[in-house]
Structures are given as structure tokens and as C-alpha cells.
mmCIF file of C-alpha atoms in Angstrom:
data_model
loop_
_atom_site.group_PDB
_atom_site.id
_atom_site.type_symbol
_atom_site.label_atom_id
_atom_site.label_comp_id
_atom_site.label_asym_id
_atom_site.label_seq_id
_atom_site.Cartn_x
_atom_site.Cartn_y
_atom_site.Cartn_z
ATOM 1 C CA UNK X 14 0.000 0.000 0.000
ATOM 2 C CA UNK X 15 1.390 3.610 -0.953
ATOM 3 C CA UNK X 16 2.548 5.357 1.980
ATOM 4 C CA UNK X 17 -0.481 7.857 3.570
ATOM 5 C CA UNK X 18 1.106 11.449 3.706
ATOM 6 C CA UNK X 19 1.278 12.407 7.762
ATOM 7 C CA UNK X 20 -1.072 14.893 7.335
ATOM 8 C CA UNK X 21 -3.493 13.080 5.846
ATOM 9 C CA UNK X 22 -3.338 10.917 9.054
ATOM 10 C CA UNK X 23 -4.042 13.029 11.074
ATOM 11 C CA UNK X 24 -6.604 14.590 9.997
ATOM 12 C CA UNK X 25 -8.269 11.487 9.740
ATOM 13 C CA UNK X 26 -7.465 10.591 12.863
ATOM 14 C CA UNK X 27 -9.218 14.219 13.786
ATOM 15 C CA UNK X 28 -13.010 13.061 12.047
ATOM 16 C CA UNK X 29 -12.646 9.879 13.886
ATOM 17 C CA UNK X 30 -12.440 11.778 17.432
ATOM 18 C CA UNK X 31 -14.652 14.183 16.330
ATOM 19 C CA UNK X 32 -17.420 11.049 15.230
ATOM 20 C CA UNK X 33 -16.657 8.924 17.888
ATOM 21 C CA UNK X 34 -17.695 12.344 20.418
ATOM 22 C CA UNK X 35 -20.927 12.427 18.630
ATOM 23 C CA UNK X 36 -22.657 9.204 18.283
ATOM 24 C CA UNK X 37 -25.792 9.766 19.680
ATOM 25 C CA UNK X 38 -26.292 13.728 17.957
ATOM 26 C CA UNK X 39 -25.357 12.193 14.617
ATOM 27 C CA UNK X 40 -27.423 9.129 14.690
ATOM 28 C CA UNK X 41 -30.740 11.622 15.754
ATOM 29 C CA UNK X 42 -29.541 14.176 13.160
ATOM 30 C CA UNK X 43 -29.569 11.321 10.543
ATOM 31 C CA UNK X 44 -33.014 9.981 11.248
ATOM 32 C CA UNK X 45 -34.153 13.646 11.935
ATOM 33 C CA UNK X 46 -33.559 15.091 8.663
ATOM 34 C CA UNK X 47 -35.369 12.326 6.977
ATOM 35 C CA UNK X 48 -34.109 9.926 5.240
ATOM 36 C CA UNK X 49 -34.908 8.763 2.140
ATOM 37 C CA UNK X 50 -37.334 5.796 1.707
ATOM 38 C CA UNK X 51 -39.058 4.683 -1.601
ATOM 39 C CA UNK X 52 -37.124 3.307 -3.989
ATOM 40 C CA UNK X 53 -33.346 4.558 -2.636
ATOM 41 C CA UNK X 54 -34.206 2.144 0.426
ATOM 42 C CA UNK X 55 -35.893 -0.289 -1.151
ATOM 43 C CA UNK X 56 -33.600 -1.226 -3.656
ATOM 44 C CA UNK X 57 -30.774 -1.116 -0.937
ATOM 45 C CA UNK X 58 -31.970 -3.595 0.877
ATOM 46 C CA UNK X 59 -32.995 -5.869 -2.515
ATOM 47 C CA UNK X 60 -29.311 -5.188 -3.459
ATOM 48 C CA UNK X 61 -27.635 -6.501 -0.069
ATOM 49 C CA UNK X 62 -30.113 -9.471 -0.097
ATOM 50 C CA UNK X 63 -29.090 -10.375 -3.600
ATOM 51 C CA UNK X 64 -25.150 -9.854 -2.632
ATOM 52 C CA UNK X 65 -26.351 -12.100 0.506
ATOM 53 C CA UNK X 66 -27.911 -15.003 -1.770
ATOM 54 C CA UNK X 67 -25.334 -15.045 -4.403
ATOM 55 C CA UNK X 68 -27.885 -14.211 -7.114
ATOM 56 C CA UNK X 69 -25.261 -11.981 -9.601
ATOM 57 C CA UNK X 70 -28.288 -11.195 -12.048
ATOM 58 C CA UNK X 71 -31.025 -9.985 -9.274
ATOM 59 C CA UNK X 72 -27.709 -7.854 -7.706
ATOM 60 C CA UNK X 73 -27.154 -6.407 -11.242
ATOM 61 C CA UNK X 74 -30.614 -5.066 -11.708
ATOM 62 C CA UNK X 75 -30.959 -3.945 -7.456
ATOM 63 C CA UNK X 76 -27.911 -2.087 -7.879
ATOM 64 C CA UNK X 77 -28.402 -0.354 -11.057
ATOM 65 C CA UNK X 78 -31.702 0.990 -10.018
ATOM 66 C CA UNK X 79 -30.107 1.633 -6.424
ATOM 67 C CA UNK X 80 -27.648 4.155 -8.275
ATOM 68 C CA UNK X 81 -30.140 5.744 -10.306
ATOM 69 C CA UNK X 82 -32.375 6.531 -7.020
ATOM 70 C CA UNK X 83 -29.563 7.192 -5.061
ATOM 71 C CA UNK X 84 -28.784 10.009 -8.077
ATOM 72 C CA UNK X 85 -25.943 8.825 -9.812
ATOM 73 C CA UNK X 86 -27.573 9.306 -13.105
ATOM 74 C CA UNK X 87 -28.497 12.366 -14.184
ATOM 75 C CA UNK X 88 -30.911 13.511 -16.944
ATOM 76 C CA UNK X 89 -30.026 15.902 -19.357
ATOM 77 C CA UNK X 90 -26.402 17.307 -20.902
ATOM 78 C CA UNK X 91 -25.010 18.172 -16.871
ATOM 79 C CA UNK X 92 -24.489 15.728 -14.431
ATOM 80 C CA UNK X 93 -23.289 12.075 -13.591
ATOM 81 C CA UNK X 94 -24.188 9.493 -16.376
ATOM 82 C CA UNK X 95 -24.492 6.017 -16.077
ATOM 83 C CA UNK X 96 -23.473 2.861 -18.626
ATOM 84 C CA UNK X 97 -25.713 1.084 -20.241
ATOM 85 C CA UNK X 98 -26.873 -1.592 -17.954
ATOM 86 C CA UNK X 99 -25.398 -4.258 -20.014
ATOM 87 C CA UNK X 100 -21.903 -3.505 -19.904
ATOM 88 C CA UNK X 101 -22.458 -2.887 -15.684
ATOM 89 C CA UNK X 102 -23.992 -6.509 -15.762
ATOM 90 C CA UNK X 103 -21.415 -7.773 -18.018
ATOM 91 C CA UNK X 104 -18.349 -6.205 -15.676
ATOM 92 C CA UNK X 105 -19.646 -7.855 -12.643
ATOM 93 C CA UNK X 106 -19.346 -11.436 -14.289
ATOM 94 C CA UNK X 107 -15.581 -11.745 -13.866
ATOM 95 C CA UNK X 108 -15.456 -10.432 -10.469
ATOM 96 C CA UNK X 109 -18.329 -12.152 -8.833
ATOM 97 C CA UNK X 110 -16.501 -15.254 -7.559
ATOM 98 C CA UNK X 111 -13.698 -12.939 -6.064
ATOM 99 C CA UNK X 112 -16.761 -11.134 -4.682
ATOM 100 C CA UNK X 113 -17.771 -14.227 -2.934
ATOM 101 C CA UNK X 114 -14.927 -14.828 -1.277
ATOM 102 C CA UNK X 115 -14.246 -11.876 -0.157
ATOM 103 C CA UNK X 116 -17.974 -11.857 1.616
ATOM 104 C CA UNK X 117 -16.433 -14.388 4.324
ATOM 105 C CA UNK X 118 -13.897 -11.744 5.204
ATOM 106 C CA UNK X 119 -13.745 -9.037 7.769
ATOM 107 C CA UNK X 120 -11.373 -5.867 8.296
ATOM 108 C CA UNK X 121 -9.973 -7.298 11.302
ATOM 109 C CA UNK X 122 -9.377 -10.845 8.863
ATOM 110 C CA UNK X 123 -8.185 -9.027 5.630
ATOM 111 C CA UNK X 124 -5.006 -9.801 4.537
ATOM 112 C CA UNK X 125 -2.754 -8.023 2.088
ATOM 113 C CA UNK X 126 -3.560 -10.635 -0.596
ATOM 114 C CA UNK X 127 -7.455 -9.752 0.305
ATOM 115 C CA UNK X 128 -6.644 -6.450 -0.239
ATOM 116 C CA UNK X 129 -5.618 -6.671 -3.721
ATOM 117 C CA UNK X 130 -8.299 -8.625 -4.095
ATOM 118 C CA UNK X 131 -10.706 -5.384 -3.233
ATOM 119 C CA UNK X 132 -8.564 -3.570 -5.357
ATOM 120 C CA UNK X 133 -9.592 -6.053 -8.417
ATOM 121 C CA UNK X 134 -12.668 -5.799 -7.560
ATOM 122 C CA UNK X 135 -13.341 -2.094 -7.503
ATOM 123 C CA UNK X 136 -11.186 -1.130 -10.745
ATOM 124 C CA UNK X 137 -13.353 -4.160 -12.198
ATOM 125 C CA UNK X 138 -16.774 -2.683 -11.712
ATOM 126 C CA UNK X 139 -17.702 -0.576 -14.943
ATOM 127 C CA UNK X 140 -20.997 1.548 -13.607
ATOM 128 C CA UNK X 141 -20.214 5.283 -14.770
ATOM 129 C CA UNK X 142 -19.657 6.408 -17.897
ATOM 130 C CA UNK X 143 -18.474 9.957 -16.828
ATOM 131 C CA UNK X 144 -14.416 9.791 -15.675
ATOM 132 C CA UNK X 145 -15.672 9.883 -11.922
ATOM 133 C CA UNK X 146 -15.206 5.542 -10.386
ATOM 134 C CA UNK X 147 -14.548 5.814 -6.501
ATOM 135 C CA UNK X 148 -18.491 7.272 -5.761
ATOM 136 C CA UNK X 149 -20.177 4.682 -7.987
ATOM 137 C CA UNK X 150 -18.117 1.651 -7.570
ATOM 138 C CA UNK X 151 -18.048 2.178 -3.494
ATOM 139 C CA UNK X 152 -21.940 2.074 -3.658
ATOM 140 C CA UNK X 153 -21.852 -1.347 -5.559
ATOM 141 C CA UNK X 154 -18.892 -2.760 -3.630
ATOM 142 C CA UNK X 155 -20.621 -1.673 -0.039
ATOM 143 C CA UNK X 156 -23.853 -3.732 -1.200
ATOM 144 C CA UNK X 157 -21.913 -6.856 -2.671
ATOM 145 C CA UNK X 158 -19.305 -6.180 0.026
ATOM 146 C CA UNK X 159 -20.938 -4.403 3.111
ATOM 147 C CA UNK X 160 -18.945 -5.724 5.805
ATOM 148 C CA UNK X 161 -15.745 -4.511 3.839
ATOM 149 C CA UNK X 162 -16.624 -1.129 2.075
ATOM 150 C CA UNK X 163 -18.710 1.788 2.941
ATOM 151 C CA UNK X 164 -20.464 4.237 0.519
ATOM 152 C CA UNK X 165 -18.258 6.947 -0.654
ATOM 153 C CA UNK X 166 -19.999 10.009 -1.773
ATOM 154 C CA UNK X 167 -18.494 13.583 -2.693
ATOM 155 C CA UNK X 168 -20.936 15.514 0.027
ATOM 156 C CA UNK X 169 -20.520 14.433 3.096
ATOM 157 C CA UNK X 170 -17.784 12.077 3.344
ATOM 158 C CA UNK X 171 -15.282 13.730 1.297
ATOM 159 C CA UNK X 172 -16.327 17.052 2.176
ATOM 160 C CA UNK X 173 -16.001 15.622 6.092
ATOM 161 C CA UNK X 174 -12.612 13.852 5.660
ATOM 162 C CA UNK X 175 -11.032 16.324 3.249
ATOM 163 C CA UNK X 176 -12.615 19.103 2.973
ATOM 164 C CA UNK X 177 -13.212 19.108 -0.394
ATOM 165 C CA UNK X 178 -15.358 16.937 -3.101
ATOM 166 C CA UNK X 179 -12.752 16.655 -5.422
ATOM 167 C CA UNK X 180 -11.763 13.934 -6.805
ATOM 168 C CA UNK X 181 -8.754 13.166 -9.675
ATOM 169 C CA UNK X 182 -10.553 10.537 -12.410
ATOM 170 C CA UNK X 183 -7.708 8.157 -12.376
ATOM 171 C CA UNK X 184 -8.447 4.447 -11.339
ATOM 172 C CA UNK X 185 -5.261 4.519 -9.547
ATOM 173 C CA UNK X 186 -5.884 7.557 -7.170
ATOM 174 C CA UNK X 187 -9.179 6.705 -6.392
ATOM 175 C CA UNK X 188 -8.550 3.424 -5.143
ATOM 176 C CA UNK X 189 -5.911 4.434 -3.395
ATOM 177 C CA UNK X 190 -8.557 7.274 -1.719
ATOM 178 C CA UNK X 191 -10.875 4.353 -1.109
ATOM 179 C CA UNK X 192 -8.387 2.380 0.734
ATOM 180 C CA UNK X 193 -7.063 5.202 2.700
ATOM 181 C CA UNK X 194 -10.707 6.134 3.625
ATOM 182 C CA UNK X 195 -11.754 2.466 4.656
ATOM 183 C CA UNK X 196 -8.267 1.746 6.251
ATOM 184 C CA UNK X 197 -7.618 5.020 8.356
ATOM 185 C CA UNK X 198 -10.907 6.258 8.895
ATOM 186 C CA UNK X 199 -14.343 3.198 8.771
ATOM 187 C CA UNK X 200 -11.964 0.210 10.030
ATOM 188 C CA UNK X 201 -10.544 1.845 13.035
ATOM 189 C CA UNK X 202 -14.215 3.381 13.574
ATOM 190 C CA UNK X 203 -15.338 -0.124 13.845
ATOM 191 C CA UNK X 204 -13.017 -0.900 16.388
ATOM 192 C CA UNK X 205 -13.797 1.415 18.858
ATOM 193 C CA UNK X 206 -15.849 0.087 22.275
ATOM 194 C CA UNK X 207 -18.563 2.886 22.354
ATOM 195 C CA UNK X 208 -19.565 2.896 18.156
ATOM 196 C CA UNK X 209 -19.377 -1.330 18.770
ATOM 197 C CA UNK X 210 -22.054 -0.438 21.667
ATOM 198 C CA UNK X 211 -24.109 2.133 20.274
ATOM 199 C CA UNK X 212 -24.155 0.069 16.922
ATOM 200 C CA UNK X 213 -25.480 -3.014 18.375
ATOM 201 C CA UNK X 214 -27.884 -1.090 20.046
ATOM 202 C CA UNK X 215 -29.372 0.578 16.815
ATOM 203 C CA UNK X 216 -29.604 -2.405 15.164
ATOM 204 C CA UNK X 217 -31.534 -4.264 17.134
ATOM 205 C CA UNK X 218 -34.570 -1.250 16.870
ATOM 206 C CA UNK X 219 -34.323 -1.894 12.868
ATOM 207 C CA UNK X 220 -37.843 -1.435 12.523
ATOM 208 C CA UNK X 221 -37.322 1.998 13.524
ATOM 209 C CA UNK X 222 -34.201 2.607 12.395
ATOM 210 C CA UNK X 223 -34.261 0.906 8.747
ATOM 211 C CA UNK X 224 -31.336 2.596 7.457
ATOM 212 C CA UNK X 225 -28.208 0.711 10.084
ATOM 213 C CA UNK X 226 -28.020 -2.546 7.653
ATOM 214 C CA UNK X 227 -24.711 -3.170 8.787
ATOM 215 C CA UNK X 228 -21.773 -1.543 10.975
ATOM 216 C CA UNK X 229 -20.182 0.227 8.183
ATOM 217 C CA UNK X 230 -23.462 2.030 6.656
ATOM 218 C CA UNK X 231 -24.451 3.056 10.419
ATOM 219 C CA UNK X 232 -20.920 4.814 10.304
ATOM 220 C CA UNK X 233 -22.179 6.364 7.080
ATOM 221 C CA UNK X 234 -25.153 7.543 8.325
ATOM 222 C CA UNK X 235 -23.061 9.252 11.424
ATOM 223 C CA UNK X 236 -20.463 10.986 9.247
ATOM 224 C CA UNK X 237 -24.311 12.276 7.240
ATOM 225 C CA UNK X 238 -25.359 13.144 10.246
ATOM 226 C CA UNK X 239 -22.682 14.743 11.655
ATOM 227 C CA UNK X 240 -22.563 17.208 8.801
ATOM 228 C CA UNK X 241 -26.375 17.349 8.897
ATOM 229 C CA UNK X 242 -26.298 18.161 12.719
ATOM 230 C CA UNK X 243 -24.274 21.528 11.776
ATOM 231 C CA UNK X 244 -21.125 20.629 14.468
ATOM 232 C CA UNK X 245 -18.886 20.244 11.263
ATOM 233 C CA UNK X 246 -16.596 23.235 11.357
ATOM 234 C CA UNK X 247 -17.435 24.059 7.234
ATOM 235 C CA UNK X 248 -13.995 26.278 7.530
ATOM 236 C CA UNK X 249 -12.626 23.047 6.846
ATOM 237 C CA UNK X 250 -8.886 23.861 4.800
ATOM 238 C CA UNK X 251 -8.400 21.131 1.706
ATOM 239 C CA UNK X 252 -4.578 20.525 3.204
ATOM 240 C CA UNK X 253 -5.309 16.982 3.630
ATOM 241 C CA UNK X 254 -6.850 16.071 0.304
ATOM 242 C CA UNK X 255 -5.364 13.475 -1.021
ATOM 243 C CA UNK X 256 -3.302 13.675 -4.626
#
């Protein structure tokens, strides 16, 4: 793995304090502000029950229309476009035994070799057709992987860990952004005694709280709600955006 610059560390290591602080105003924030249902949750949960079953063509189809609710397709000239669902289907087809595999792992268990075989994964997936992979490709990996990866989206986590939605369009960078998110900021989030409390506790009210489908999305939800709660200092500098 390339070397994480220092201050990129620690600024991580910053949002993670700052999180871990906050559990219980981010998690009310989250559910406060409304999240969505219809079709952005329902296909969610169709797409991690497909990943769950094995069933590659019923995950193709959950996942394609979980992208286009959750707005990764835009219509008109401006905007985020999608492939053609064919080609998304047909990039998943090489990957999905990998895919399996990997669903027995967890980030305590994942080795270097089950790192690189993440990495295949996510420069496998072919889902946008603008230049833009690490926001589309996290939201398929963290359904057909959800114990592994976390939804990456420019907003709120980028904007949280960085300071800034930019992203550089090269396959390269942004898995190497995806890995430095998931290693230095989700994992270690995991980890820690009070979000392992509060997180059991959530999900066990998922009637009520329909979104927490798994430790990493609740940490999601609390880096949404974090910035949704209005404690995120929006002064934010872009020092530690990664290049």
C-alpha cells in the first residue's frame, strides 16, 4: 500500500475523534432530517439481499436501479451518467466469484492478498460512464461487500474527511482514496468500544431505524449526520486532500 502522507493521518485521525464524540447527535440528526425511503431504500436492501444469496443477475438489476435513485444518473447534458446496464452486468461477471470470497472476510481478517483482491474488484466494476469511479463503484462494492466497504460520496464524506469533493478521475488515485478512507478512517471506527455499543444497540430497533443494515453504513449515516447536525466546522482547509 502507498505510503499515507502524515497529514493526511491526522486529519483522519481528527473526524474519527470528532465522530466517535458524537454518536448519539449524529445518529438523531440522521433519522431527523429524513431519510430517504421509496425506492433509494428499497432497492438497498434488494441489493444486499441479492449480494447475501449469491444471485449476480437480481444484484445487477438492485444495484443499477439503487444508483439511479440514489442520483448517480443524471438527466439531461449536466451531471453524472451512467453505462448502459449491459456492460455494468457484463463487468460484474468476472469479479463475482472474487466477490464471494471476499464476503467471508472481515477488516480485522483481511489480509494483504485480500486487499488486492478489493482492489480487483473495484477497478473491475464498470458503472459510470463519466471519468468519476470511486463514488459509484463504493456504492456497488458496499452492497456486494458491506462488511468490507462503505459508501463513498463527494458531500458528506469527502467534504467531512477532506474538505473538499474533489476527486482526480484516475483508477489509480481513487482506489488508493478508497483504501485510505476504509483503512484510516471506517476500520478503526469499527473498532472502537462505544460505536461497537451504540451500533449493536441501533440495530436491534431496525424497525425503527431501517437505514443501520450493517456496521459500516451506520458509520455512514453518522459521518451524514454529523454534517447534517451543523457541528462540522465548514472552515474546513483542503490541506489533507489526497493527490
Amino acid at each position: 500500500m502507498k505510503l499515507v502522507r502524515p497529514d493526511v493521518t491526522r486529519k483522519l485521525e481528527a473526524c474519527r475523534e470528532r465522530l466517535l464524540q458524537s454518536l448519539d447527535v449524529a445518529h438523531a440528526a440522521y433519522y431527523q432530517a429524513g431519510p430517504f425511503g421509496g425506492p433509494s431504500l428499497y432497492f438497498h436492501l434488494r441489493a444486499l439481499e441479492a449480494g447475501k444469496d449469491a444471485n449476480l443477475a437480481r444484484f445487477a438489476e438492485s444495484t443499477y436501479a439503487l444508483l439511479a435513485a440514489w442520483g448517480m444518473h443524471r438527466m439531461g447534458r449536466r451531471g453524472s451518467k451512467m453505462r448502459e446496464f449491459e456492460d455494468f452486468e457484463a463487468s460484474l461477471k468476472p469479479l463475482w466469484s472474487t466477490v464471494l470470497s471476499l464476503q467471508q472476510a472481515t477488516p480485522e481478517s483481511l489480509s494483504e492478498a485480500g486487499w488486492r483482491e478489493v482492489s480487483e474488484v473495484f477497478r473491475g466494476i464498470r458503472c459510470m460512464a463519466t471519468g468519476t469511479s470511486l463514488v459509484g463503484n463504493s456504492k456497488v462494492m458496499a452492497h456486494a461487500l458491506p462488511n468490507l466497504v462503505a459508501p463513498v460520496d463527494r458531500e458528506y464524506t469527502l467534504r467531512f474527511l477532506f474538505g473538499s469533493t474533489n476527486i482526480t478521475n484516475s483508477l489509480e488515485q481513487e482506489w488508493e482514496k478508497l483504501q485510505t478512507i476504509l483503512r484510516d478512517f471506517f476500520y478503526p471506527i469499527l473498532r472502537a468500544k462505544s460505536f461497537k455499543l451504540k451500533a449493536r444497540e441501533w440495530q436491534q430497533q431496525r424497525a425503527v431505524f431501517r437505514w443501520d443494515t450493517s456496521p459500516l453504513k451506520i458509520a455512514d449515516n453518522l459521518v451524514i449526520g454529523l454534517r447534517k447536525s451543523g457541528r462540522v466546522d465548514e472552515t474546513t482547509s483542503d490541506s489533507g486532500r489526497l493527490r
